[in-house]
Coordinates of C-alpha atoms in Angstrom, one line a residue:
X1271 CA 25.9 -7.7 2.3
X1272 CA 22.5 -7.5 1.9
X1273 CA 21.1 -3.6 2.1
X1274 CA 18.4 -1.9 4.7
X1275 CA 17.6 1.3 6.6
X1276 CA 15.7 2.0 9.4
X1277 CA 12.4 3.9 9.4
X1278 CA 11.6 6.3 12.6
X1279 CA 7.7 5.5 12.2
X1280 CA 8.3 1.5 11.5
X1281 CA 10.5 -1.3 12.7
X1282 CA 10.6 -3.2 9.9
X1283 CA 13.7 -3.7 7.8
X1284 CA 13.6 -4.6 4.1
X1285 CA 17.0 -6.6 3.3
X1286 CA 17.7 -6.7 -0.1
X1287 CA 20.5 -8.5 -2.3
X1288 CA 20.6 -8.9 -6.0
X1289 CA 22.7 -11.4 -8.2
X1290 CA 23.0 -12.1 -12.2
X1291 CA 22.2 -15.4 -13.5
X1292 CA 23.4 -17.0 -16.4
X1293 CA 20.2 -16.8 -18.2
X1294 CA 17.1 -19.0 -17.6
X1295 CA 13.7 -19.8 -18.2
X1296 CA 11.1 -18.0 -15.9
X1297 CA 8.6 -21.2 -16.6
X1298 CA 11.2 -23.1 -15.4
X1299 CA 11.6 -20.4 -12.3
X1300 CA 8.5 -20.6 -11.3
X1301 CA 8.4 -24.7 -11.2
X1302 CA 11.3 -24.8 -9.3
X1303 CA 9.0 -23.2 -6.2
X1304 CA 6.1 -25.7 -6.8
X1305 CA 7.2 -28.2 -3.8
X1306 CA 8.1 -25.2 -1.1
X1307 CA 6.2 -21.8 -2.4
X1308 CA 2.9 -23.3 -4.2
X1309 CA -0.2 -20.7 -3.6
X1310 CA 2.4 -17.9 -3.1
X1311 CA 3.5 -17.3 -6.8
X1312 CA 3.1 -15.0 -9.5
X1313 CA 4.5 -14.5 -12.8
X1314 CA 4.4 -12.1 -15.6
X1315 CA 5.2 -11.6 -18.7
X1316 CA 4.8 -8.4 -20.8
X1317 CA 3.2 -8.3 -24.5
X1318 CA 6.8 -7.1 -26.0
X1319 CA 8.3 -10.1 -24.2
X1320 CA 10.9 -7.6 -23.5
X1321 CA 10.2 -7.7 -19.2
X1322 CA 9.6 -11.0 -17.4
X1323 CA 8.9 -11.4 -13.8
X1324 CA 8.7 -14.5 -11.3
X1325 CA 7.8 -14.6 -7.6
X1326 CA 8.3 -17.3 -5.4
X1327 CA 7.0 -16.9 -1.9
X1328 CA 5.8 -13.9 0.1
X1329 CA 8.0 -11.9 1.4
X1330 CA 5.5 -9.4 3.0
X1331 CA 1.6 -9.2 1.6
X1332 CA -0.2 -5.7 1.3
X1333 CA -4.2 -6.0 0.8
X1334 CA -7.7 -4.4 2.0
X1335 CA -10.9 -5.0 1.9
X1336 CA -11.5 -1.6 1.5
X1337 CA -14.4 -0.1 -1.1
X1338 CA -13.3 2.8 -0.7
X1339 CA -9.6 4.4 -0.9
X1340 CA -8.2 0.8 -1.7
X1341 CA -5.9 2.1 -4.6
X1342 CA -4.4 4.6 -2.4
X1343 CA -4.3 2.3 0.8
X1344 CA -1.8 -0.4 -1.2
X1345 CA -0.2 2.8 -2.4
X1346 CA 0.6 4.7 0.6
X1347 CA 1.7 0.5 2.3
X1348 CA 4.0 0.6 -0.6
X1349 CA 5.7 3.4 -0.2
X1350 CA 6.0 3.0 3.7
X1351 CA 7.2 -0.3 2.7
X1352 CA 10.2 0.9 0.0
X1353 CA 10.9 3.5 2.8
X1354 CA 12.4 1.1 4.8
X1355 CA 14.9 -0.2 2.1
X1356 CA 17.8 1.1 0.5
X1357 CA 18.3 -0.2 -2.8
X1358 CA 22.2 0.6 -4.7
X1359 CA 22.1 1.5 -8.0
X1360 CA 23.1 -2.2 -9.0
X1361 CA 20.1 -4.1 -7.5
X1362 CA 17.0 -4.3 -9.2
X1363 CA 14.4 -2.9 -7.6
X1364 CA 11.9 -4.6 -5.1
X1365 CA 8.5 -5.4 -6.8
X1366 CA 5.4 -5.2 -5.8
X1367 CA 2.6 -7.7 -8.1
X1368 CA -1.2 -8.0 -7.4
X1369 CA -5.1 -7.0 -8.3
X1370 CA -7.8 -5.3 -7.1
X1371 CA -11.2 -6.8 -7.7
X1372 CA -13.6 -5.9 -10.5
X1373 CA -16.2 -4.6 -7.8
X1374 CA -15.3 -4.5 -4.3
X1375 CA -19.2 -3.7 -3.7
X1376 CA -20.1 -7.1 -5.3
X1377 CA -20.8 -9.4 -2.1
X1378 CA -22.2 -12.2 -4.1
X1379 CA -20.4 -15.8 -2.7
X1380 CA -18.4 -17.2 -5.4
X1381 CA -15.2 -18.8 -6.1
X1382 CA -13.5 -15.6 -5.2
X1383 CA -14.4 -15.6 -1.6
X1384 CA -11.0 -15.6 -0.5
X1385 CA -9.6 -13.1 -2.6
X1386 CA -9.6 -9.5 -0.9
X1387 CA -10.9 -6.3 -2.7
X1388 CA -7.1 -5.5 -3.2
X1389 CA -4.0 -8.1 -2.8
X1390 CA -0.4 -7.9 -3.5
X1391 CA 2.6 -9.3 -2.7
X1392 CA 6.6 -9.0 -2.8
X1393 CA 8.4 -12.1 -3.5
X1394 CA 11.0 -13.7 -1.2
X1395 CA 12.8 -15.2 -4.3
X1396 CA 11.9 -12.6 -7.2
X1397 CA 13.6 -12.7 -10.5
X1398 CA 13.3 -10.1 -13.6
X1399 CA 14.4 -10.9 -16.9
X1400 CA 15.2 -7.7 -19.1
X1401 CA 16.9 -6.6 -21.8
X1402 CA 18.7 -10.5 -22.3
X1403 CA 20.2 -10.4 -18.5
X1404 CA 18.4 -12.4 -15.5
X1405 CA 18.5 -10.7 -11.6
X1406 CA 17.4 -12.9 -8.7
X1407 CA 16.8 -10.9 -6.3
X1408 CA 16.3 -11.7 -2.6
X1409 CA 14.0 -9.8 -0.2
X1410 CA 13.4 -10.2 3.7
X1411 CA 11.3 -7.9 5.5
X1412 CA 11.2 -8.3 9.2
X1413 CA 11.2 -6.3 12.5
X1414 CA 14.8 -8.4 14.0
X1415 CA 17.5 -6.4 14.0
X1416 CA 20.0 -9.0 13.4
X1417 CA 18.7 -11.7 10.4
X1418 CA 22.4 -12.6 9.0
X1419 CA 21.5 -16.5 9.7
X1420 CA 18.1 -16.0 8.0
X1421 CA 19.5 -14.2 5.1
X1422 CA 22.2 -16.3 4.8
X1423 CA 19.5 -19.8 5.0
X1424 CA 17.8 -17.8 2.1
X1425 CA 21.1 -17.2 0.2
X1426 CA 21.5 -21.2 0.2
X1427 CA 17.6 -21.1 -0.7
X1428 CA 18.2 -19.1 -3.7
X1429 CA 21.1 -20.8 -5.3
X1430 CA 18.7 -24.1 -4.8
X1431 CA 16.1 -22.7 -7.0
X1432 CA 18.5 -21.2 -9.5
X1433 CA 20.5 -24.6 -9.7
X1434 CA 16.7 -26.4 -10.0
X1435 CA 16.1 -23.9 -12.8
X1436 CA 18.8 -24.3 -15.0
X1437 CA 19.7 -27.8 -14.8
X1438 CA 16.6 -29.6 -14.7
X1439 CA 14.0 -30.1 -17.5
X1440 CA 10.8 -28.1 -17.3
X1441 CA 8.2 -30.7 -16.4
X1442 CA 5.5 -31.9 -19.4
X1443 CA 2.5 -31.6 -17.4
X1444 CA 0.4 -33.7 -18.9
X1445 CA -3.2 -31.6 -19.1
X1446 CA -5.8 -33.7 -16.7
X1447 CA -9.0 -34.8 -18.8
X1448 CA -12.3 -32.3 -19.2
X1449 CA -15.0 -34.1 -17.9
X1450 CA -17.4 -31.3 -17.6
X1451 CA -18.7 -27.9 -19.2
X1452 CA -21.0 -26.0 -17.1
X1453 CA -22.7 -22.9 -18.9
X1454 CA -23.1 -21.0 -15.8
X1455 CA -26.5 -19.0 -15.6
X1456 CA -27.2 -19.0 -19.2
X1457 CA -30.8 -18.1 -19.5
X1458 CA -30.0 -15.6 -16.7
X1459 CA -27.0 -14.1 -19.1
X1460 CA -29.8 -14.1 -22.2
X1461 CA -32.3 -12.6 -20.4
X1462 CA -30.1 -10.0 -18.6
X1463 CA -28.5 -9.1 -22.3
X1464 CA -32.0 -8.3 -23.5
X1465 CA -33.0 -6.3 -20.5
X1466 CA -29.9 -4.4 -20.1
X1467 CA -29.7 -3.3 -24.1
X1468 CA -33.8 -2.4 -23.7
X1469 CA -32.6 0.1 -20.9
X1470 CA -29.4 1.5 -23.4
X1471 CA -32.4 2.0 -25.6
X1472 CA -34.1 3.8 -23.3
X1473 CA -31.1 6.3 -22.5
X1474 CA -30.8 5.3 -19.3
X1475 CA -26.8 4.3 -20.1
X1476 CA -24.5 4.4 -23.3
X1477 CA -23.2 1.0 -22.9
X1478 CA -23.0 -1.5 -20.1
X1479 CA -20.6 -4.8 -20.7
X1480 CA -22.5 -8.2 -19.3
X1481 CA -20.5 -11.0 -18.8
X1482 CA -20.9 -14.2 -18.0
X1483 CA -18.9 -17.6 -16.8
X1484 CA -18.0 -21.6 -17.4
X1485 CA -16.9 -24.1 -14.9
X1486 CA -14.9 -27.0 -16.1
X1487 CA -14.4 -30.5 -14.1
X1488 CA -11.5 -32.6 -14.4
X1489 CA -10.5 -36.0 -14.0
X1490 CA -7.3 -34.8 -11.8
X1491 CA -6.1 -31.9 -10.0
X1492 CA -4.5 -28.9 -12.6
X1493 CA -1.5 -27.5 -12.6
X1494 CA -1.1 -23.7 -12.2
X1495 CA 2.6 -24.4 -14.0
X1496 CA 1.2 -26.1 -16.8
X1497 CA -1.8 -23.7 -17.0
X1498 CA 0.6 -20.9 -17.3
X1499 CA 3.1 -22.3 -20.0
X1500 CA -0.2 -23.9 -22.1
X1501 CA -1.0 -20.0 -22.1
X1502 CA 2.4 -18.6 -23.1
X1503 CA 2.1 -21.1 -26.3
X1504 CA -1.6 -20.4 -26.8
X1505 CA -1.4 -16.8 -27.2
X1506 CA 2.3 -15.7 -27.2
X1507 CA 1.1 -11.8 -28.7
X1508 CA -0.5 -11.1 -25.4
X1509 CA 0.5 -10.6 -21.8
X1510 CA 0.8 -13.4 -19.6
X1511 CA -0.4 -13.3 -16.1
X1512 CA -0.5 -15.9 -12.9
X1513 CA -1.6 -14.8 -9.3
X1514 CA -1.6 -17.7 -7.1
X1515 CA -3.2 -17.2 -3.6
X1516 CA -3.6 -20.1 -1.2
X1517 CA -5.1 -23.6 -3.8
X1518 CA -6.3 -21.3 -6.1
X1519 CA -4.3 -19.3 -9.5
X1520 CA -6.1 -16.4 -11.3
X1521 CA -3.8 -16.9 -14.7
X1522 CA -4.5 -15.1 -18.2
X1523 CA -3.1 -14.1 -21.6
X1524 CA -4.7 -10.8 -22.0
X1525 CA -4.5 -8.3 -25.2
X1526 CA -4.9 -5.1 -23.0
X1527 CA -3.2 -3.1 -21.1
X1528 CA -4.4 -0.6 -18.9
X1529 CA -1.7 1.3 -18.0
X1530 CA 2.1 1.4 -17.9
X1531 CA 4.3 4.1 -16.6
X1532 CA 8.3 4.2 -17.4
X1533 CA 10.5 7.1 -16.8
X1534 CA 8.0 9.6 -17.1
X1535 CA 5.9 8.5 -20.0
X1536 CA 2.4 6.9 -19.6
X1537 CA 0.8 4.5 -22.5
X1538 CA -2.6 3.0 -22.5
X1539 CA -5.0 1.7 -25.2
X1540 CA -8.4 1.7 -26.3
X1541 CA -9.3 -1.9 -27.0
X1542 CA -12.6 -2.4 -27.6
X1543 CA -14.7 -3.7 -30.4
X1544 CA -14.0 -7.0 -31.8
X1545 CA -15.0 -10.1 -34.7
X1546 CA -13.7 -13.2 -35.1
X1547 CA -10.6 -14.2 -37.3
X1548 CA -11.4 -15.7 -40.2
X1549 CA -10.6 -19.2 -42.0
X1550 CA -8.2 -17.9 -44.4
X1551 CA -6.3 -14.3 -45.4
X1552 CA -9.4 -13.1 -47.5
X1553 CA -12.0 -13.7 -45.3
X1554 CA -10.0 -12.5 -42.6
X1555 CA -9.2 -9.3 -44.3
X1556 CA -12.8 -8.7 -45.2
X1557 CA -13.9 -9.3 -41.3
X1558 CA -11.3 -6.9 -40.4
X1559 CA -12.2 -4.2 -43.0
X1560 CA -16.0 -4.7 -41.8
X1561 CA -15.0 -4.2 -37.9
X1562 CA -13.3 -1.1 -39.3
X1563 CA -16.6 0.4 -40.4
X1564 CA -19.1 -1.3 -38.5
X1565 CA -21.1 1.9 -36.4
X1566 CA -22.0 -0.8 -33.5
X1567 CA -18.1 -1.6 -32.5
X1568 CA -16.8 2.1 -33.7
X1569 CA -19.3 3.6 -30.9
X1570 CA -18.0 1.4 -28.4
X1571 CA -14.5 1.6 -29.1
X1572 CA -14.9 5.6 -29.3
X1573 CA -16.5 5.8 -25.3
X1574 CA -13.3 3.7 -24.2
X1575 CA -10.9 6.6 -26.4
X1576 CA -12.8 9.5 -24.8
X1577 CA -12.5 8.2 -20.8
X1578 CA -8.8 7.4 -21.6
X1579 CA -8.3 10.8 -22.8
X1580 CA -10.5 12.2 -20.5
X1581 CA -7.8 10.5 -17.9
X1582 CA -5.2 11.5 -19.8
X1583 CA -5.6 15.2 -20.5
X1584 CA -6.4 15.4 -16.8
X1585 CA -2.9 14.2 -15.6
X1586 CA -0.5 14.4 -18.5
X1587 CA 0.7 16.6 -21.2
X1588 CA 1.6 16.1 -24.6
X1589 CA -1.2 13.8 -25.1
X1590 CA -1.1 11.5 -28.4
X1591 CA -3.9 9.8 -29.3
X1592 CA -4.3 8.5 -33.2
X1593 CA -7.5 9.7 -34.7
X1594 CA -8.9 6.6 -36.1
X1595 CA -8.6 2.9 -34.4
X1596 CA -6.5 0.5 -36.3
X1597 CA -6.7 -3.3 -36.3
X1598 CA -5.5 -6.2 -33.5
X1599 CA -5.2 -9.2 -34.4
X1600 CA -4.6 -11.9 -32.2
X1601 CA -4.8 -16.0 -32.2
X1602 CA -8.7 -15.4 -31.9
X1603 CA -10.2 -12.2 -33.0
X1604 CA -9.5 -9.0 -33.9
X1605 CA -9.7 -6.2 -31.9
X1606 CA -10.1 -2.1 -32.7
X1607 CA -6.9 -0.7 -31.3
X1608 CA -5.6 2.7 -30.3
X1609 CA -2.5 3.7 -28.4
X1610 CA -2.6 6.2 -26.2
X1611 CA 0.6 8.1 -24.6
X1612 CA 1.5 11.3 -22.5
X1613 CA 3.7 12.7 -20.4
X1614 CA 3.0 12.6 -16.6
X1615 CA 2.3 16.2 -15.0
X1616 CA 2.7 16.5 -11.2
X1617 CA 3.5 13.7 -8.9
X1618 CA 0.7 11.7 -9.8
X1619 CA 1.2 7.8 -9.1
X1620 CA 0.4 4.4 -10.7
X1621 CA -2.2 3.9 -8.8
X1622 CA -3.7 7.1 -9.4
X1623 CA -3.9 6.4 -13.4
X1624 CA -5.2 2.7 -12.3
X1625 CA -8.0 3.9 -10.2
X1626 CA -9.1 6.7 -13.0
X1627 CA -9.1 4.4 -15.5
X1628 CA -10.6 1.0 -14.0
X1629 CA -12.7 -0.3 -15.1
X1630 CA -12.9 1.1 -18.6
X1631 CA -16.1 1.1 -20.5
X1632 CA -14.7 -1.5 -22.5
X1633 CA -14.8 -3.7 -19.3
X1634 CA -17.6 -1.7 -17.2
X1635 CA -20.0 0.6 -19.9
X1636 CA -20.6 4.6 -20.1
X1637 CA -21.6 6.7 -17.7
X1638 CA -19.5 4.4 -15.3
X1639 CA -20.9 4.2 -11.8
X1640 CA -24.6 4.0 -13.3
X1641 CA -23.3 0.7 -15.6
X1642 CA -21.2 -0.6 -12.3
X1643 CA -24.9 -0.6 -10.6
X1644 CA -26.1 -2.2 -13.9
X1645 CA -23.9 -5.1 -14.0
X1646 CA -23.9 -5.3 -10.1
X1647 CA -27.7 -6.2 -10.3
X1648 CA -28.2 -7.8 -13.9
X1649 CA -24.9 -10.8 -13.9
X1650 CA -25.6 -12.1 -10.9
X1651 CA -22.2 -13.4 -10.3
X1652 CA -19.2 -12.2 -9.2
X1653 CA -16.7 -11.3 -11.3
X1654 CA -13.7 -11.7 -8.7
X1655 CA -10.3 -10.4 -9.9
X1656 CA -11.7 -10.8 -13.9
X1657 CA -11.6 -7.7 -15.9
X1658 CA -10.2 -5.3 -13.2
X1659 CA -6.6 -4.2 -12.9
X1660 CA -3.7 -6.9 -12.5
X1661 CA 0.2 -5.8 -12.8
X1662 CA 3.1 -4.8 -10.8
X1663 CA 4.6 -1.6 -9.7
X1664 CA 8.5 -1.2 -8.5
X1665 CA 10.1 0.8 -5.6
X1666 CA 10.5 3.9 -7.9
X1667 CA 7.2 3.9 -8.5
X1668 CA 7.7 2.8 -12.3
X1669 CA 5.3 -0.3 -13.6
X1670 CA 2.3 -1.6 -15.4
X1671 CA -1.1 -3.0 -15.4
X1672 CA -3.0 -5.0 -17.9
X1673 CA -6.7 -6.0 -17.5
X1674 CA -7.4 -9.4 -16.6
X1675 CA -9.4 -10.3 -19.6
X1676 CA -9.2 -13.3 -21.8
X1677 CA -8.3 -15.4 -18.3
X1678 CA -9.8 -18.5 -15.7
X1679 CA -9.3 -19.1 -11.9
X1680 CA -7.7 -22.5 -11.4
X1681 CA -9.1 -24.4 -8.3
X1682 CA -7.7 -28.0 -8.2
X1683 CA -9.6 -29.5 -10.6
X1684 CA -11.7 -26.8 -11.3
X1685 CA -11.8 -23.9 -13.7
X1686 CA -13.4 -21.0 -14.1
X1687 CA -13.6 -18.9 -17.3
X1688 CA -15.1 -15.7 -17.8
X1689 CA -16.2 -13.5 -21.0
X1690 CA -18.1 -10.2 -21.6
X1691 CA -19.1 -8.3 -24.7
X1692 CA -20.5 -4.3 -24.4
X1693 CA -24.2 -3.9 -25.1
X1694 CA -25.2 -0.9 -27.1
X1695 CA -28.5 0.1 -28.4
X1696 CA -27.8 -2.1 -31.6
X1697 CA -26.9 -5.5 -29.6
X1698 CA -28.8 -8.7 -29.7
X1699 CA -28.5 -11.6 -27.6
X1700 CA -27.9 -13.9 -29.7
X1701 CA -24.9 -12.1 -31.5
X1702 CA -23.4 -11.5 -27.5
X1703 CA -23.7 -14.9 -26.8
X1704 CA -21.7 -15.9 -30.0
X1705 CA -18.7 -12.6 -29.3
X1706 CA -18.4 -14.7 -25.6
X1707 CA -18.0 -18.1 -27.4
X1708 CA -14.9 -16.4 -29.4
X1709 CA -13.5 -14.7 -26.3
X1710 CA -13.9 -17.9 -24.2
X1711 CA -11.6 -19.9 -27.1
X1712 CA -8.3 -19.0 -26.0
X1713 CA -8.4 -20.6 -22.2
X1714 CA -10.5 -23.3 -22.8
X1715 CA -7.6 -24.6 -25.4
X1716 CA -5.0 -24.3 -23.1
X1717 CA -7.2 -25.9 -20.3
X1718 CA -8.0 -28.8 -23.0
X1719 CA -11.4 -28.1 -24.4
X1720 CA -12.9 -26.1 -27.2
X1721 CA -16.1 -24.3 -27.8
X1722 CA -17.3 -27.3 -30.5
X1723 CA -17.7 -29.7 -27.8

């Protein structure tokens, strides 16, 4: 029988019940709920590969539109939320998966109009894969006392979407033809590069990251289901991502990770400063050694290093941090890399490390709030839910966030892409402009273009 407890303070009841499945493909998961659940899925996939989540439907939505106090808005919903269920030791536990948007201040109309400043959701139909054993897990939160019909309709549900799952081939989506590239607001992009590294010069700011956006047309309307599995093939060393809210899907394969918190123990990294791959071992190696020593990317990745541990030493002990940055390397480029880990102090939550830390100045630039202003006034779009916080947190308060970098917002037959690179006093242009083109490489291939075209 499915488990819930009453709160004084709310009438709503969280019914949960949790089964083992014979194990299954979470691609093949997340198809199943194309025809009933389409624009309320998400899926994730951690960098390991060693944690893989699904969500099909909504089985209650928190979100805000708050500036202010949204991190611990969704936070303090949560908890109310978990308060009203009562989870054995056997179930898995209730997940809750979103974002928050780069710059809730941003009002600029975009593509991202109807995304909130914060949005998250808890599947009706949710299932983890972990440590080689797969939990489908079903939640229904509602304010009737008596929902043994509707849990049992969802029960017959569920073994549905497994049965789907396991016995029928995952679709080959066939990717729809590019019939468009739009550079979006490139002279704008140049021209706010060069004004934006004049004012570093000038001391006004350390570093401020500029970004800047494509739009791709295509002949037919594209799958978030293909999207997703393109990615996991594209870039299988980085973590996969797919937020789908109404036609759209924000959807990624992202290198970084912002924070995660298991059992006490909090890991980040400092990613920042990066080159291209090159065409064969020894030119790679030689890009790789130069990134190593080159004083440009060194002082960028080092203001990233110092805010994390700034963060860190402020609400862990036992901090670790390495004292030089190692190497990356993904399908693309290279990236400087250090791990960061601590022990957590206090009671402090998730969302209290994701709101410290977001964004980074690998995403925003150093001082933060004067290079938030910065990029608020000189990019002139809106960056939505790209390069903020995306992840999932569970009813112990145990999860993890990535950032959601190296990604594209699917709208029917439209897609958006999005790249940055952080200006310091040494940047040019020219040499942004060409660290985008790299970073763009990734979705364009597994949305059927390339940067050549």
């Amino acid at each position: 029988m499915p488990n819930t407890t009453g709160q004084n303070k709310s009438t709503l009841r969280f019914y949960t019940e949790t089964i083992e499945v014979s194990r299954m493909s979470a691609h093949a998961f997340f198809e199943a709920g194309e025809d009933y659940y389409k624009g309320k899925r998400f899926f994730w996939q951690n960098k390991e590969k060693t944690f893989t989540l699904v969500g099909l439907g909504h089985a209650y939505v928190l979100s805000n539109d708050l500036e202010k106090n949204r991190y611990s808005d969704i936070a303090q919903k949560w908890d109310d939320l978990c308060a009203c269920s009562l989870i054995e030791k056997a179930d898995v536990s209730p997940i809750l998966f979103g974002g928050f948007s780069f710059d809730p201040s941003n009002n600029i109309s975009s593509e991202w109009n109807s995304f909130p400043s914060s949005f998250f959701a808890v599947a009706t139909f949710q299932l983890v894969i972990q440590d080689d054993q797969a939990f489908v897990s079903i939640h229904h939160i509602t304010e009737e006392e008596d929902s043994s019909a509707a849990f049992e309709r969802l029960r017959i549900e569920r073994d549905t979407l497994i049965h789907t799952a396991q016995v029928k081939e995952l679709k080959v989506h066939k990717k729809p033809q590019l019939l468009q590239r739009e550079d979006r607001l490139k002279e704008e992009y140049l021209s706010a590069v060069e004004t934006v590294t004049e004012r570093i010069r000038n001391k006004e700011v350390n570093k401020v990251v500029i970004g800047r956006s494509l739009k791709l047309t295509f002949d037919d309307i594209f799958s978030p289901s293909t999207a997703i599995y393109n990615a996991s093939m594209e870039q299988p060393e980085s973590y996969l991502f797919g937020l789908e809210k109404e036609d759209k899907t924000f959807f990624g394969a992202t290198p970084e990770r912002l924070v995660k918190l298991e059992n006490g123990k909090v890991e980040s990294a400092g990613l920042a400063g990066s080159v291209r791959r090159g065409k064969d071992q020894v030119e790679d190696k030689k890009l790789g050694d130069a990134l190593l020593s080159d004083n440009k990317n060194l002082m960028e990745h080092e203001y990233v290093v110092q805010m994390i541990r700034k963060v860190f030493e402020q609400y862990c002990e036992q901090v670790k941090i390495p004292a030089r940055p190692k190497l990356m390397k993904i399908r693309d480029i290279q990236h400087l890399f250090t791990p960061i880990e601590g022990k957590i102090k206090g009671s402090s939550s998730l969302f209290e490390f994701v709101e410290a830390m977001h964004p980074t100045p690998a995403l925003g630039g150093e001082p933060r709030q004067e290079a938030i202003e910065i990029i608020r006034e000189s990019e002139q779009m809106n960056r939505g839910y790209y390069a903020a916080p995306i992840g999932w947190v569970n009813a112990e308060g145990d999860g993890e966030f990535a950032v959601g970098i190296r990604s594209a917002l699917i709208e029917n037959q439209y897609a958006y892409l999005y790249a940055g690179g952080g200006l310091v006093s040494e940047s040019t242009s020219f040499e942004e402009f060409e660290e985008t083109r790299v970073k763009f490489r990734p979705m364009l291939r597994t949305l059927g273009g390339n940067m050549n075209d």
